[in-house]
Coordinates of C-alpha atoms in Angstrom, one line a residue:
M273 CA 24.5 28.7 12.5
K274 CA 25.5 25.1 10.8
L275 CA 22.6 23.3 8.9
I276 CA 22.8 19.6 10.0
E277 CA 22.0 17.6 6.8
I278 CA 19.4 14.8 7.8
E279 CA 20.2 11.2 6.7
N280 CA 16.9 10.7 4.7
N281 CA 17.6 8.3 1.7
L282 CA 14.1 7.7 0.7
D283 CA 13.3 11.4 -0.3
K284 CA 16.9 11.4 -1.9
Q285 CA 16.1 8.3 -4.1
Y286 CA 12.7 9.7 -5.1
Q287 CA 14.2 13.1 -6.1
R288 CA 17.0 11.3 -8.0
L289 CA 14.3 9.0 -9.7
L290 CA 12.5 12.5 -10.5
E291 CA 15.6 14.0 -12.1
N292 CA 16.4 10.9 -14.0
I293 CA 12.9 10.9 -15.7
L294 CA 13.2 14.7 -16.6
E295 CA 16.8 14.3 -17.9
K296 CA 16.4 10.7 -19.7
G297 CA 12.8 10.5 -20.4
T298 CA 10.9 9.7 -23.6
K299 CA 7.9 11.6 -24.6
K300 CA 5.0 9.3 -24.8
D301 CA 1.3 9.5 -25.4
D302 CA -1.1 8.0 -22.9
R303 CA -4.5 6.6 -22.6
T304 CA -5.6 10.0 -20.6
G305 CA -4.6 12.3 -23.4
T306 CA -2.1 14.4 -20.9
G307 CA 1.1 12.9 -22.3
T308 CA 4.0 11.8 -20.5
I309 CA 7.9 11.8 -19.9
S310 CA 8.8 8.0 -19.5
V311 CA 11.4 5.6 -18.3
F312 CA 11.5 2.0 -18.1
G313 CA 12.8 -0.2 -15.1
R314 CA 14.0 1.5 -11.8
Q315 CA 13.8 0.4 -8.4
I316 CA 13.1 2.0 -4.9
R317 CA 14.4 0.3 -1.7
H318 CA 14.2 1.6 2.0
S319 CA 15.0 0.0 5.1
M320 CA 12.2 0.2 7.6
S321 CA 14.8 0.8 10.4
E322 CA 15.2 4.4 8.9
G323 CA 11.7 5.6 9.7
F324 CA 8.3 5.1 8.1
P325 CA 8.4 5.7 4.1
L326 CA 6.2 8.9 4.1
L327 CA 8.0 11.6 1.9
T328 CA 8.9 14.6 3.3
T329 CA 10.0 16.9 0.3
K330 CA 6.0 17.7 -0.1
K331 CA 3.1 17.5 2.5
M332 CA 1.8 13.9 2.2
A333 CA -2.0 13.1 3.0
F334 CA -1.4 10.1 5.4
R335 CA -4.8 9.2 6.4
T336 CA -6.0 9.4 2.7
M337 CA -3.3 6.7 2.4
V338 CA -4.3 4.6 5.3
T339 CA -7.9 4.8 4.3
E340 CA -7.3 3.2 0.8
L341 CA -5.1 0.4 2.2
L342 CA -7.7 -0.6 4.9
W343 CA -10.4 -0.4 1.7
F344 CA -8.2 -2.8 0.0
L345 CA -7.8 -5.1 3.2
R346 CA -11.6 -5.1 3.6
G347 CA -11.9 -6.7 0.1
D348 CA -13.9 -3.8 -0.8
T349 CA -14.5 -2.3 -4.6
N350 CA -17.0 0.3 -4.0
I351 CA -16.0 3.9 -3.4
R352 CA -18.6 4.6 -1.1
Y353 CA -16.3 3.5 1.9
L354 CA -13.5 5.8 0.4
V355 CA -16.0 8.9 0.1
D356 CA -17.4 8.5 3.4
N357 CA -13.9 8.7 5.0
G358 CA -12.5 11.5 3.0
C359 CA -10.5 9.9 0.5
N360 CA -11.2 10.9 -3.0
I361 CA -8.7 9.3 -5.3
W362 CA -10.9 6.9 -7.1
N363 CA -13.7 9.3 -7.8
G364 CA -12.4 10.2 -11.2
D365 CA -12.4 6.3 -12.4
A366 CA -15.9 5.8 -10.9
Y367 CA -17.1 9.0 -12.4
K368 CA -15.6 8.2 -15.8
N369 CA -17.2 4.8 -16.0
Y370 CA -20.6 6.5 -14.8
A371 CA -20.4 9.0 -17.6
A372 CA -19.4 6.5 -20.6
K373 CA -22.3 4.6 -19.6
T374 CA -24.7 7.0 -19.4
S375 CA -23.7 9.1 -22.2
M376 CA -26.8 8.5 -24.4
D377 CA -28.7 10.7 -21.8
V378 CA -26.3 13.5 -21.2
D379 CA -29.1 15.9 -20.2
G380 CA -29.8 13.7 -17.2
Q381 CA -26.2 13.0 -16.1
Y382 CA -24.9 14.3 -13.0
T383 CA -21.7 16.6 -12.6
M384 CA -19.0 15.4 -10.7
D385 CA -20.1 16.9 -7.4
E386 CA -23.6 15.6 -7.9
F387 CA -22.2 12.1 -8.5
I388 CA -20.3 12.1 -5.3
N389 CA -23.0 13.6 -3.4
K390 CA -25.5 10.8 -4.7
I391 CA -22.8 8.2 -3.6
K392 CA -23.0 9.5 -0.2
T393 CA -26.7 9.7 0.2
D394 CA -28.2 7.2 -2.2
D395 CA -27.7 3.7 -1.1
E396 CA -29.0 2.1 -4.5
F397 CA -27.0 4.9 -6.7
A398 CA -23.8 4.0 -4.5
K399 CA -24.3 0.1 -4.8
K400 CA -24.7 0.6 -8.8
W401 CA -22.4 3.5 -9.6
G402 CA -19.7 3.2 -7.0
E403 CA -19.0 -0.1 -8.0
L404 CA -15.2 -0.3 -9.6
G405 CA -15.3 -3.9 -10.6
P406 CA -13.0 -6.7 -9.3
V407 CA -10.1 -4.3 -8.5
Y408 CA -7.4 -4.8 -5.6
G409 CA -9.6 -5.5 -2.6
A410 CA -11.5 -8.3 -4.7
Q411 CA -8.2 -10.0 -5.8
W412 CA -6.6 -9.6 -2.3
K413 CA -9.3 -10.9 -0.6
K414 CA -11.9 -12.7 -3.1
W415 CA -10.0 -14.3 -6.0
K416 CA -12.9 -16.0 -7.5
R417 CA -12.6 -19.6 -8.8
P418 CA -14.6 -22.3 -10.2
S419 CA -16.2 -24.7 -7.9
T420 CA -14.8 -28.2 -8.4
R421 CA -17.0 -31.0 -9.2
E422 CA -17.1 -32.3 -5.7
E423 CA -18.0 -28.9 -4.3
K424 CA -20.9 -28.5 -6.9
I425 CA -22.2 -31.7 -5.6
T426 CA -21.9 -31.1 -1.6
E427 CA -23.1 -27.3 -2.5
P428 CA -25.7 -27.5 -5.3
G429 CA -26.3 -24.1 -6.7
I430 CA -22.7 -22.7 -5.8
Y431 CA -20.8 -22.2 -8.7
H432 CA -17.9 -20.1 -7.5
K433 CA -15.3 -20.3 -4.5
Y434 CA -13.1 -17.4 -3.4
I435 CA -9.4 -17.5 -2.3
D436 CA -8.5 -15.0 0.4
Q437 CA -4.9 -14.6 -0.5
I438 CA -3.9 -12.4 2.5
Q439 CA -5.0 -15.1 4.8
N440 CA -3.6 -17.6 2.8
L441 CA -0.3 -15.3 2.9
I442 CA -0.5 -15.0 6.8
N443 CA -1.1 -18.8 7.2
E444 CA 2.0 -19.5 5.5
L445 CA 4.1 -17.1 7.1
K446 CA 3.3 -18.7 10.7
T447 CA 4.0 -22.4 9.1
N448 CA 6.6 -21.8 6.5
P449 CA 8.2 -18.8 6.7
D450 CA 11.4 -19.7 4.2
S451 CA 8.7 -20.5 1.5
R452 CA 9.3 -18.9 -1.9
R453 CA 5.8 -18.7 -2.8
L454 CA 4.8 -15.9 -0.2
M455 CA 3.1 -13.9 -2.7
V456 CA -0.3 -11.9 -3.5
N457 CA -1.2 -11.2 -7.1
A458 CA -3.9 -8.7 -8.4
W459 CA -3.5 -9.2 -12.0
N460 CA -6.2 -11.4 -12.7
V461 CA -6.2 -11.9 -16.4
G462 CA -9.6 -13.3 -16.6
E463 CA -11.3 -10.3 -14.8
L464 CA -9.3 -7.4 -16.3
D465 CA -12.0 -6.2 -18.7
Q466 CA -14.6 -6.0 -15.9
M467 CA -12.3 -3.5 -13.7
V468 CA -12.6 0.3 -14.6
L469 CA -8.7 0.4 -14.3
P470 CA -6.3 -2.7 -14.3
P471 CA -4.2 -2.8 -11.5
C472 CA -1.3 -0.8 -11.6
H473 CA 0.6 -2.1 -8.6
Y474 CA -0.4 -6.0 -9.6
G475 CA 1.5 -8.0 -7.0
F476 CA 3.8 -8.4 -4.0
Q477 CA 6.1 -11.0 -2.4
V478 CA 7.5 -11.2 1.1
Y479 CA 10.6 -12.6 2.5
T480 CA 11.7 -13.4 5.9
R481 CA 15.0 -14.2 7.6
E482 CA 16.2 -15.1 11.0
L483 CA 17.2 -12.4 13.1
T484 CA 20.9 -12.4 14.9
F485 CA 20.9 -12.2 18.7
D486 CA 22.4 -9.0 18.5
E487 CA 19.2 -7.6 16.4
R488 CA 16.8 -9.4 18.8
Y489 CA 18.6 -7.8 21.8
K490 CA 18.7 -4.2 19.9
L491 CA 14.7 -4.6 19.8
Y492 CA 14.7 -5.4 23.5
M493 CA 16.6 -2.7 24.9
G494 CA 16.4 0.2 22.2
K495 CA 17.6 1.6 19.1
N496 CA 21.4 2.0 20.1
A497 CA 21.6 -1.1 22.3
K498 CA 24.7 -3.2 22.1
Y499 CA 25.3 -6.5 24.1
N500 CA 28.6 -6.5 25.9
G501 CA 27.8 -9.5 28.3
N502 CA 29.5 -13.1 28.5
A503 CA 28.5 -16.3 27.3
Y504 CA 26.3 -17.3 30.4
G505 CA 24.7 -13.9 30.2
K506 CA 23.7 -14.4 26.6
I507 CA 22.1 -17.6 27.4
S508 CA 20.0 -16.0 30.2
T509 CA 19.3 -12.9 28.1
L510 CA 17.7 -15.3 25.3
D511 CA 15.2 -16.6 27.9
I512 CA 14.4 -13.0 28.8
L513 CA 13.9 -12.4 24.8
D514 CA 11.7 -15.1 24.4
D515 CA 9.5 -14.3 27.2
A516 CA 9.1 -10.8 26.0
D517 CA 8.0 -12.3 22.6
I518 CA 10.6 -10.7 21.0
P519 CA 10.4 -11.6 17.2
T520 CA 12.9 -14.2 15.8
R521 CA 12.4 -13.0 12.4
A522 CA 12.6 -10.2 10.0
I523 CA 10.4 -9.8 7.0
S524 CA 10.8 -7.8 3.6
L525 CA 8.3 -6.9 1.2
M526 CA 8.8 -6.2 -2.6
W527 CA 5.9 -5.1 -5.0
N528 CA 5.9 -4.9 -8.5
Q529 CA 4.2 -2.0 -10.3
R530 CA 3.4 -1.8 -14.3
S531 CA 2.6 1.7 -14.6
V532 CA 3.8 4.4 -12.2
D533 CA 2.4 8.1 -11.8
T534 CA 5.8 9.1 -10.4
F535 CA 4.5 12.7 -8.9
L536 CA 1.1 11.8 -7.5
G537 CA 1.0 8.0 -7.5
L538 CA 4.4 6.9 -6.3
P539 CA 4.7 8.6 -3.0
F540 CA 1.3 6.7 -1.9
N541 CA 2.4 3.4 -3.2
I542 CA 5.6 3.7 -1.2
A543 CA 3.8 4.4 1.9
S544 CA 0.8 2.1 1.5
Y545 CA 3.1 -0.8 1.1
G546 CA 5.4 0.3 4.0
L547 CA 2.2 0.2 6.2
L548 CA 1.0 -3.1 4.8
L549 CA 4.6 -4.7 5.6
M550 CA 4.1 -3.3 9.3
I551 CA 0.7 -4.6 9.4
I552 CA 1.7 -8.1 8.3
A553 CA 4.8 -8.0 10.6
K554 CA 2.7 -7.4 13.5
E555 CA 0.3 -10.3 12.7
V556 CA 3.2 -12.7 12.6
N557 CA 5.5 -11.2 15.0
M558 CA 8.3 -10.2 12.9
M559 CA 10.4 -7.1 12.4
P560 CA 9.5 -5.0 9.3
D561 CA 13.1 -5.0 7.3
E562 CA 13.4 -3.8 3.8
L563 CA 10.8 -2.4 1.5
I564 CA 11.3 -2.7 -2.2
G565 CA 9.5 -1.2 -5.4
N566 CA 10.2 -2.8 -8.8
L567 CA 8.7 -0.1 -11.3
G568 CA 8.1 -0.4 -14.9
D569 CA 6.9 2.3 -16.9
I570 CA 7.7 5.4 -14.6
H571 CA 6.5 8.5 -15.8
I572 CA 5.7 12.0 -15.2
Y573 CA 2.8 13.7 -16.7
K574 CA 3.3 16.8 -18.6
N575 CA 1.0 18.8 -16.2
H576 CA 3.4 17.7 -13.3
I577 CA 6.8 18.8 -14.5
E578 CA 6.9 22.2 -12.9
Q579 CA 5.8 20.5 -9.9
A580 CA 8.3 17.9 -9.8
R581 CA 10.9 20.2 -10.2
Q582 CA 9.7 22.2 -7.3
Q583 CA 10.3 18.9 -5.2
I584 CA 13.5 18.3 -6.5
R585 CA 14.6 21.3 -4.7
N586 CA 13.3 20.8 -1.6
I587 CA 15.6 19.8 1.2
P588 CA 14.5 16.3 3.0
F589 CA 13.5 16.3 6.8
E590 CA 13.7 13.1 8.9
L591 CA 11.6 10.2 8.1
P592 CA 8.3 9.9 10.9
N593 CA 7.4 6.9 12.7
V594 CA 4.2 5.2 12.8
I595 CA 2.6 3.5 15.8
I596 CA -0.2 0.9 15.5
N597 CA -2.6 1.4 18.5
D598 CA -4.3 -2.1 18.8
E599 CA -5.9 -1.3 22.2
F600 CA -9.4 -1.9 21.0
W601 CA -8.6 -5.1 18.9
N602 CA -9.7 -8.2 19.7
P603 CA -6.8 -10.1 21.1
D604 CA -8.5 -13.7 20.2
M605 CA -8.8 -12.6 16.5
G606 CA -6.2 -12.2 13.8
T607 CA -5.7 -8.9 12.4
F608 CA -7.2 -9.5 9.2
E609 CA -10.0 -11.3 10.8
Q610 CA -11.4 -7.9 12.1
I611 CA -10.0 -5.8 9.5
D612 CA -13.7 -4.3 9.0
H613 CA -13.3 -2.8 12.4
I614 CA -9.8 -1.3 12.3
E615 CA -10.1 2.4 11.9
V616 CA -7.9 4.8 10.4
D617 CA -7.2 6.4 13.8
D618 CA -5.6 3.3 14.8
F619 CA -2.4 4.2 12.9
L620 CA -0.6 7.1 14.7
L621 CA 1.8 9.4 12.6
E622 CA 4.6 10.7 15.0
G623 CA 7.2 13.2 14.2
Y624 CA 6.4 14.2 10.7
Q625 CA 7.8 17.5 9.2
S626 CA 7.6 18.3 5.8
H627 CA 7.4 20.8 3.1
G628 CA 4.0 22.1 2.0
K629 CA 1.6 20.8 -0.3
I630 CA 2.5 20.7 -4.1
K631 CA -0.7 20.5 -5.8
A632 CA -1.1 18.8 -9.4
P633 CA -4.1 17.7 -11.3
L634 CA -4.9 13.8 -11.5
S635 CA -5.3 12.3 -15.0
N636 CA -7.9 9.6 -15.1

C-alpha cells in the first residue's frame, strides 16, 4: 500500500529547527545549570487555514496549554488556579521561590509534593507562596501605572491605576484595525525583579487586512468553494455575506520570544498563541490568518537531545482543528469581560492524531 504524505508544514518547520540547533548550535551554560545547545534568531510561520498549530510528532497536552492561556487572560499570577485545573508547568518556579525564601529553616521546609498539596488545600499558604509576582497575566491585564495628579485629587489614597492591554487591543481592533500600534507587552522593566521568572515570550503584535470577495465567499460556502457567478450575482452575494456576518478582515499575530526551550516550551508557545489568535479573531469577527514567532536564543537542553532526535524521526500527521463552543457565553458581554467564566472544555480539539508522549525533564 502506498503511503500518502500529509502536508503538515508546521511539524516539518519545527523538526528542521531541531535539526538546525543540533547541527549548528553552540554549547552554552545557563542559569539552571543544565547546559544547552543554542542558536540565535529564527522564525516560525504558520497559516491558520492549514489547521490548528498543535504538533503531531509527539503527543501534546492540549488542556494544559488552554488552562495556562486562560490563566494569563484572567490576569491571574497565582498557581492555585493552575494546580486546581491540573496544570503543573509553573510548579517548579513557585517551589524554587518558596525554597529560596525559607532556606534558613530547612527542617521545616515542605517537599515539592507537600508544597503543592498545601497550595491546593490552604488558602493562606496559597496566597503567600503560590504567587509568582507580576508575570504575564499582570502585564497583559493589569499593567501598573502611577496615578496622575488629577486622579490623586479626585481619588485620594489611590496611588496606582491599571491598564488592561488586552481590552485596549480589542477596542483598537474594532475602531482602528489598520493601526500599527496593535501590541501587547509583558516586558515591564520596572517590575522584572519582582517576578519569579522574567517573560520568555515578552510581547505580541497583531495585523489585519481586508478579505477579498473570494475569501469571504469561501468562508461562507466552505473550504473548497469557488465563485462562478456573474457581476449581478456577485453583488447579490455580497448582501448575503453581510447578512450572515461573514468577516470582512483577516487578522494575523506575531509574538516575540527572548528565550526558547525548544523541546518542551516552544510547542506550547506555538499552540497557545494560535489559540489566542483564534479567541481575539472571534471577539472582533475576523478570520485567523498567519501565526508568526520571532525567536531569540533558541536552545535544546543537554538532557533533551535524545528526545529531540526521536521527534525528528517521527512522520507528521495532519493538523487538527479547534472549535470554540460559546453556547453558554453571555452574548451581551465581550469575550474578555467574561473570561473568568470561560472553561477549558469550551475549546474542543477535533481530529488530533499524534505520535506518543516523549518525556523530558523541565529545567527551572
